[in-house]
Amino acid sequence: MADSSDLWIGSAYLFLQSTSEKIVLPSLYGSSHQKSSVFKALKLALADSTGSLHGVDMLKVHCSEPHLIIQLKFCLRENCRKFLQSYRAGLFRESLQNHLQVTLSMTAVPVQVELKAGSEQLDRMLNEEDRCLDCIYKEKPDRLRDEEIAELEESFRSLTCRQQSNNTTPSNNCNSLNSSSLSYCSGRSSLPPGATFIFQEQHFANRTLTPDDHQKFAKLVSKKWKQVGRSLQKNCRALRDPVIDNLAHEYDREGLYEQAYQLLLKFIQSEGKRATLQRLIAALEENSLITLAEELLGLHPSENDTS
C-alpha cells in the first residue's frame, strides 16, 4: 500500500499576505471585479509549481485580513513533493507574484507565504521533505470543493480553452493544458506582446531593460542605489545578502555611478529577459524615486538629469 500513489491524498493550508500596505489580498479577492484575476494567478502559480493544472486542487479560499487562506488538496505524493520543492526554493512565491502582477495590472505585488498542515508549521521543516509529506498526508480534506471555487474553475477553463483554440493548436484539449501555455508572464519565458503595467494611473509597455536604462539609472539614482537593490533582491537571488554590501565595498573608490551600474548589471545578468522595466520602476517607486522612474519612462524627455 505504501506505493499506491493513486490512494495518496493530503491537505494543507496556504496563507498569503501582501507585504505592501497598499495591497490587501482579501479585499481584492472579495471584489467582484478582481476575484477571478486573483484566482487565475493562484491557479497558474500552483500549476507552475507542479507542472500541471491538475497537480493541486483548491477546495476553498478564506478571507481573514490580512491573510488570504487557501485550502489545498493533493491527490498524488509526487505532485505534493514537486510543490514542496518549488515552495522551498522560493519559486512558487516568485511565480505567484509574477502572475498577480499581470492579472491585476499592478507594478508589483509582493507576497509573503506560509504553509500549514493541521497544527504543524511546515515552513520550519521544509528541509525535511518526507516529514512535510507525512504531515500533509495525515491531514485529509474535510470538505468537497467549494461551490464558488467550482464556478471560478469553470470560468477559468472556458477562458483557457478559448485561448488555446486561438493559439491554433487543435490537437490539445483543455484537460491537457499546462501553465506554460497559459501564463502571460512565466518567470522563464520572454515577455508577451502587449504586456503592460500601470504607473501613476497610466499604462506603459513592459520590456527588458536597455543599455540606456542602465546608464540613466547609474547616473541618477545616487546614494539610494543600495535601497533600490534591497527592493530588487526580494525577487532576485543574485542580489541577496551580502552581495549589495560587497558591491559597495568593492567599488567604493569608483564612486556611486559605478556602484549603481554594477548593481543593475548583476540584476540584468542574473534575471535575463526577466530584468524588466516594470520591476525596476516598482523598486524605484518603493523608494520614492519618482523623478527617476519618470525619466526612464520618458515622461519628461526635455529635462536633463536634474531631479
Tab-separated table of C-alpha atoms in Angstrom:
chain	number	residue	atom	x	y	z
A	1	MET	CA	0.000	0.000	0.000
A	2	ALA	CA	2.989	2.285	0.510
A	3	ASP	CA	3.447	2.588	-3.236
A	4	SER	CA	-0.242	3.042	-4.104
A	5	SER	CA	0.219	6.628	-5.175
A	6	ASP	CA	-3.352	6.762	-6.506
A	7	LEU	CA	-4.577	6.440	-2.897
A	8	TRP	CA	-2.308	9.189	-1.587
A	9	ILE	CA	-4.445	12.174	-0.534
A	10	GLY	CA	-3.408	15.025	1.723
A	11	SER	CA	-4.341	18.571	2.610
A	12	ALA	CA	-2.605	21.787	3.641
A	13	TYR	CA	-3.407	25.453	4.137
A	14	LEU	CA	-1.556	28.165	2.265
A	15	PHE	CA	-1.510	31.585	3.957
A	16	LEU	CA	-0.869	34.600	1.725
A	17	GLN	CA	-0.280	38.184	2.784
A	18	SER	CA	0.953	41.153	0.777
A	19	THR	CA	3.871	42.993	2.351
A	20	SER	CA	2.677	46.206	0.689
A	21	GLU	CA	0.404	48.385	2.818
A	22	LYS	CA	-1.446	49.424	-0.345
A	23	ILE	CA	-2.419	45.860	-1.310
A	24	VAL	CA	-4.883	43.833	0.778
A	25	LEU	CA	-5.340	40.432	-0.830
A	26	PRO	CA	-8.607	39.527	0.983
A	27	SER	CA	-10.152	42.790	-0.256
A	28	LEU	CA	-9.018	42.099	-3.808
A	29	TYR	CA	-10.403	38.573	-3.693
A	30	GLY	CA	-13.623	39.884	-2.158
A	31	SER	CA	-14.079	42.300	-5.047
A	32	SER	CA	-16.352	41.001	-7.794
A	33	HIS	CA	-14.093	42.704	-10.346
A	34	GLN	CA	-10.815	41.244	-9.066
A	35	LYS	CA	-11.791	37.832	-7.686
A	36	SER	CA	-11.291	35.963	-10.955
A	37	SER	CA	-7.925	37.704	-11.516
A	38	VAL	CA	-6.624	36.632	-8.104
A	39	PHE	CA	-7.944	33.107	-8.667
A	40	LYS	CA	-6.266	32.902	-12.071
A	41	ALA	CA	-2.924	33.962	-10.587
A	42	LEU	CA	-3.244	31.318	-7.866
A	43	LYS	CA	-4.202	28.639	-10.373
A	44	LEU	CA	-1.265	29.409	-12.665
A	45	ALA	CA	1.268	29.644	-9.842
A	46	LEU	CA	0.154	26.264	-8.458
A	47	ALA	CA	0.380	24.823	-11.983
A	48	ASP	CA	3.914	26.221	-12.308
A	49	SER	CA	4.890	24.501	-9.062
A	50	THR	CA	3.767	21.008	-10.121
A	51	GLY	CA	3.980	21.248	-13.914
A	52	SER	CA	0.260	20.590	-14.348
A	53	LEU	CA	-3.021	22.448	-13.932
A	54	HIS	CA	-4.293	19.386	-12.089
A	55	GLY	CA	-1.352	18.925	-9.712
A	56	VAL	CA	-3.069	20.698	-6.799
A	57	ASP	CA	-6.741	21.377	-6.137
A	58	MET	CA	-8.049	24.463	-4.350
A	59	LEU	CA	-11.005	23.497	-2.159
A	60	LYS	CA	-11.810	26.833	-0.562
A	61	VAL	CA	-10.423	30.349	-0.230
A	62	HIS	CA	-10.919	32.066	3.128
A	63	CYS	CA	-10.601	35.835	3.570
A	64	SER	CA	-9.220	36.658	7.006
A	65	GLU	CA	-7.420	40.002	6.894
A	66	PRO	CA	-4.584	40.425	6.362
A	67	HIS	CA	-4.428	36.825	5.074
A	68	LEU	CA	-5.895	35.025	2.125
A	69	ILE	CA	-6.052	31.361	3.199
A	70	ILE	CA	-6.293	28.632	0.570
A	71	GLN	CA	-7.152	25.041	1.439
A	72	LEU	CA	-5.161	22.770	-0.863
A	73	LYS	CA	-5.763	19.132	-1.752
A	74	PHE	CA	-3.033	16.875	-3.148
A	75	CYS	CA	-4.014	13.606	-4.800
A	76	LEU	CA	-0.532	12.328	-5.664
A	77	ARG	CA	2.515	12.189	-3.444
A	78	GLU	CA	4.741	13.192	-6.375
A	79	ASN	CA	2.692	16.313	-7.071
A	80	CYS	CA	2.882	17.252	-3.414
A	81	ARG	CA	6.645	16.699	-3.468
A	82	LYS	CA	7.042	18.951	-6.527
A	83	PHE	CA	5.002	21.680	-4.849
A	84	LEU	CA	7.088	21.480	-1.673
A	85	GLN	CA	10.320	21.687	-3.655
A	86	SER	CA	9.073	24.728	-5.571
A	87	TYR	CA	7.809	26.323	-2.360
A	88	ARG	CA	11.074	25.703	-0.507
A	89	ALA	CA	13.161	27.185	-3.333
A	90	GLY	CA	11.017	30.336	-3.418
A	91	LEU	CA	9.877	29.577	-6.965
A	92	PHE	CA	6.190	29.275	-6.074
A	93	ARG	CA	6.216	32.646	-4.310
A	94	GLU	CA	8.045	34.252	-7.234
A	95	SER	CA	5.632	32.743	-9.747
A	96	LEU	CA	2.614	33.891	-7.736
A	97	GLN	CA	3.956	37.437	-7.529
A	98	ASN	CA	4.559	37.485	-11.286
A	99	HIS	CA	1.068	36.212	-12.085
A	100	LEU	CA	-0.633	38.599	-9.639
A	101	GLN	CA	1.345	41.445	-11.158
A	102	VAL	CA	-0.023	40.617	-14.600
A	103	THR	CA	-3.600	39.619	-13.806
A	104	LEU	CA	-4.117	42.652	-11.529
A	105	SER	CA	-2.164	45.033	-13.826
A	106	MET	CA	-0.046	46.302	-10.945
A	107	THR	CA	3.576	47.375	-10.853
A	108	ALA	CA	4.407	44.820	-8.162
A	109	VAL	CA	2.547	42.558	-5.738
A	110	PRO	CA	4.999	41.495	-3.022
A	111	VAL	CA	3.661	38.450	-1.185
A	112	GLN	CA	4.593	36.615	1.996
A	113	VAL	CA	3.685	32.911	2.107
A	114	GLU	CA	3.169	30.427	4.906
A	115	LEU	CA	2.251	26.738	4.772
A	116	LYS	CA	0.490	24.721	7.478
A	117	ALA	CA	-0.877	21.204	7.837
A	118	GLY	CA	-3.023	20.819	10.922
A	119	SER	CA	-1.084	22.312	13.828
A	120	GLU	CA	2.249	21.890	12.035
A	121	GLN	CA	4.050	24.958	10.654
A	122	LEU	CA	5.658	23.402	7.571
A	123	ASP	CA	7.941	26.375	6.862
A	124	ARG	CA	10.049	25.287	9.848
A	125	MET	CA	10.688	21.835	8.429
A	126	LEU	CA	10.950	22.377	4.680
A	127	ASN	CA	14.383	20.742	4.588
A	128	GLU	CA	12.737	17.556	5.904
A	129	GLU	CA	10.712	16.781	2.820
A	130	ASP	CA	9.416	13.365	3.883
A	131	ARG	CA	8.294	14.765	7.219
A	132	CYS	CA	6.362	17.526	5.420
A	133	LEU	CA	4.774	14.941	3.133
A	134	ASP	CA	3.722	12.852	6.136
A	135	CYS	CA	2.149	15.893	7.828
A	136	ILE	CA	0.174	16.763	4.693
A	137	TYR	CA	-0.857	13.122	4.197
A	138	LYS	CA	-2.206	12.939	7.773
A	139	GLU	CA	-4.487	15.904	7.096
A	140	LYS	CA	-7.332	14.634	4.952
A	141	PRO	CA	-9.581	17.167	3.194
A	142	ASP	CA	-12.640	17.889	5.350
A	143	ARG	CA	-14.761	19.235	2.516
A	144	LEU	CA	-15.554	18.966	-1.155
A	145	ARG	CA	-14.636	21.806	-3.485
A	146	ASP	CA	-16.469	24.983	-2.532
A	147	GLU	CA	-19.261	25.969	-4.924
A	148	GLU	CA	-17.636	29.347	-5.585
A	149	ILE	CA	-14.318	27.653	-6.428
A	150	ALA	CA	-16.122	25.296	-8.795
A	151	GLU	CA	-17.626	28.297	-10.616
A	152	LEU	CA	-14.243	30.035	-10.823
A	153	GLU	CA	-12.668	26.826	-12.115
A	154	GLU	CA	-15.305	26.603	-14.819
A	155	SER	CA	-14.765	30.226	-15.856
A	156	PHE	CA	-11.017	29.652	-15.896
A	157	ARG	CA	-11.428	26.514	-18.005
A	158	SER	CA	-13.661	28.332	-20.512
A	159	LEU	CA	-11.164	31.183	-20.802
A	160	THR	CA	-8.161	28.922	-21.292
A	161	CYS	CA	-9.998	26.752	-23.811
A	162	ARG	CA	-10.694	29.876	-25.871
A	163	GLN	CA	-7.062	30.956	-25.563
A	164	GLN	CA	-5.895	27.519	-26.592
A	165	SER	CA	-8.169	27.419	-29.664
A	166	ASN	CA	-6.985	30.892	-30.659
A	167	ASN	CA	-3.381	29.692	-30.435
A	168	THR	CA	-4.011	27.224	-33.300
A	169	THR	CA	-3.079	24.016	-31.514
A	170	PRO	CA	-6.127	21.871	-32.324
A	171	SER	CA	-4.603	18.647	-31.028
A	172	ASN	CA	-4.503	19.984	-27.486
A	173	ASN	CA	-7.565	19.885	-25.288
A	174	CYS	CA	-8.379	21.750	-22.099
A	175	ASN	CA	-7.601	18.780	-19.880
A	176	SER	CA	-4.010	18.671	-21.078
A	177	LEU	CA	-3.276	22.383	-20.725
A	178	ASN	CA	-0.198	23.241	-18.755
A	179	SER	CA	0.759	26.522	-17.151
A	180	SER	CA	3.362	27.437	-19.745
A	181	SER	CA	0.689	27.556	-22.448
A	182	LEU	CA	-1.433	29.902	-20.343
A	183	SER	CA	0.978	32.092	-18.474
A	184	TYR	CA	1.196	35.704	-19.552
A	185	CYS	CA	4.338	36.203	-17.575
A	186	SER	CA	6.049	32.940	-16.784
A	187	GLY	CA	9.292	33.614	-14.988
A	188	ARG	CA	11.130	31.535	-17.543
A	189	SER	CA	9.795	32.998	-20.761
A	190	SER	CA	10.205	36.123	-22.809
A	191	LEU	CA	7.741	38.973	-22.437
A	192	PRO	CA	4.454	38.562	-24.293
A	193	PRO	CA	3.452	41.083	-26.946
A	194	GLY	CA	1.401	43.880	-25.436
A	195	ALA	CA	2.465	43.307	-21.818
A	196	THR	CA	1.818	46.494	-19.862
A	197	PHE	CA	1.948	47.837	-16.324
A	198	ILE	CA	0.461	50.831	-14.527
A	199	PHE	CA	2.434	53.758	-13.102
A	200	GLN	CA	0.662	56.870	-11.816
A	201	GLU	CA	-2.599	55.717	-13.405
A	202	GLN	CA	-1.020	55.417	-16.862
A	203	HIS	CA	-0.322	52.240	-18.839
A	204	PHE	CA	3.227	51.624	-20.061
A	205	ALA	CA	4.612	48.859	-22.268
A	206	ASN	CA	6.775	46.441	-20.316
A	207	ARG	CA	10.107	45.410	-21.817
A	208	THR	CA	13.529	44.187	-20.842
A	209	LEU	CA	15.954	46.835	-19.626
A	210	THR	CA	18.143	48.527	-22.239
A	211	PRO	CA	21.699	49.910	-22.045
A	212	ASP	CA	20.161	53.394	-22.000
A	213	ASP	CA	18.034	52.455	-18.953
A	214	HIS	CA	21.153	51.045	-17.328
A	215	GLN	CA	23.154	54.238	-17.780
A	216	LYS	CA	20.331	56.545	-16.709
A	217	PHE	CA	19.793	54.538	-13.559
A	218	ALA	CA	23.503	54.575	-12.648
A	219	LYS	CA	23.746	58.294	-13.338
A	220	LEU	CA	20.643	59.444	-11.459
A	221	VAL	CA	19.989	57.045	-8.578
A	222	SER	CA	22.839	58.489	-6.467
A	223	LYS	CA	23.043	57.345	-2.817
A	224	LYS	CA	19.787	55.386	-2.963
A	225	TRP	CA	21.228	52.621	-5.158
A	226	LYS	CA	21.509	50.292	-2.158
A	227	GLN	CA	17.863	50.804	-1.164
A	228	VAL	CA	16.779	50.058	-4.736
A	229	GLY	CA	18.987	46.969	-4.670
A	230	ARG	CA	17.278	45.751	-1.495
A	231	SER	CA	13.895	46.164	-3.155
A	232	LEU	CA	15.075	44.183	-6.193
A	233	GLN	CA	16.646	41.463	-4.035
A	234	LYS	CA	13.212	40.329	-2.807
A	235	ASN	CA	12.761	38.519	-6.129
A	236	CYS	CA	16.388	38.193	-7.240
A	237	ARG	CA	18.635	35.670	-5.539
A	238	ALA	CA	21.750	37.142	-7.130
A	239	LEU	CA	21.287	40.295	-5.031
A	240	ARG	CA	20.729	38.619	-1.690
A	241	ASP	CA	22.925	39.498	1.274
A	242	PRO	CA	25.831	40.124	1.429
A	243	VAL	CA	26.049	40.887	-2.321
A	244	ILE	CA	24.956	44.544	-2.112
A	245	ASP	CA	27.339	45.357	0.737
A	246	ASN	CA	30.129	43.600	-1.157
A	247	LEU	CA	29.459	45.766	-4.226
A	248	ALA	CA	29.563	48.892	-2.071
A	249	HIS	CA	32.951	47.889	-0.668
A	250	GLU	CA	34.429	46.603	-3.943
A	251	TYR	CA	33.558	49.727	-5.954
A	252	ASP	CA	33.915	52.276	-3.167
A	253	ARG	CA	36.808	54.066	-4.880
A	254	GLU	CA	34.992	54.285	-8.216
A	255	GLY	CA	32.048	56.080	-6.613
A	256	LEU	CA	28.257	55.986	-6.725
A	257	TYR	CA	27.863	55.721	-10.501
A	258	GLU	CA	29.940	52.539	-10.705
A	259	GLN	CA	28.326	51.012	-7.630
A	260	ALA	CA	24.855	51.584	-9.086
A	261	TYR	CA	25.974	50.399	-12.521
A	262	GLN	CA	27.389	47.143	-11.120
A	263	LEU	CA	24.235	46.547	-9.059
A	264	LEU	CA	21.941	46.761	-12.082
A	265	LEU	CA	24.429	44.789	-14.184
A	266	LYS	CA	24.239	41.917	-11.712
A	267	PHE	CA	20.445	42.110	-11.777
A	268	ILE	CA	20.333	42.064	-15.598
A	269	GLN	CA	22.867	39.232	-15.913
A	270	SER	CA	21.095	37.011	-13.402
A	271	GLU	CA	17.495	37.694	-14.476
A	272	GLY	CA	17.967	37.839	-18.258
A	273	LYS	CA	14.676	38.589	-20.026
A	274	ARG	CA	13.008	38.906	-16.636
A	275	ALA	CA	15.066	42.019	-15.854
A	276	THR	CA	12.198	44.243	-16.914
A	277	LEU	CA	11.362	47.909	-16.792
A	278	GLN	CA	8.315	47.074	-14.691
A	279	ARG	CA	10.420	45.511	-11.931
A	280	LEU	CA	12.863	48.422	-11.855
A	281	ILE	CA	10.062	51.020	-11.803
A	282	ALA	CA	8.419	49.161	-8.899
A	283	ALA	CA	11.703	49.262	-6.949
A	284	LEU	CA	12.133	52.973	-7.675
A	285	GLU	CA	8.544	53.715	-6.662
A	286	GLU	CA	9.021	51.776	-3.429
A	287	ASN	CA	11.931	54.077	-2.571
A	288	SER	CA	10.169	57.319	-3.598
A	289	LEU	CA	12.435	57.823	-6.624
A	290	ILE	CA	9.544	59.070	-8.742
A	291	THR	CA	11.590	61.524	-10.811
A	292	LEU	CA	13.986	58.779	-11.896
A	293	ALA	CA	11.061	56.492	-12.717
A	294	GLU	CA	9.532	59.226	-14.857
A	295	GLU	CA	12.880	59.743	-16.587
A	296	LEU	CA	13.099	56.062	-17.512
A	297	LEU	CA	9.514	56.151	-18.777
A	298	GLY	CA	10.197	59.249	-20.888
A	299	LEU	CA	7.645	61.400	-19.103
A	300	HIS	CA	9.871	64.488	-19.267
A	301	PRO	CA	12.370	63.882	-22.066
A	302	SER	CA	13.133	67.588	-22.391
A	303	GLU	CA	14.778	67.645	-18.975
A	304	ASN	CA	18.337	66.596	-18.491
A	305	ASP	CA	19.445	64.732	-15.405
A	306	THR	CA	18.169	67.250	-12.899
A	307	SER	CA	15.869	65.798	-10.259
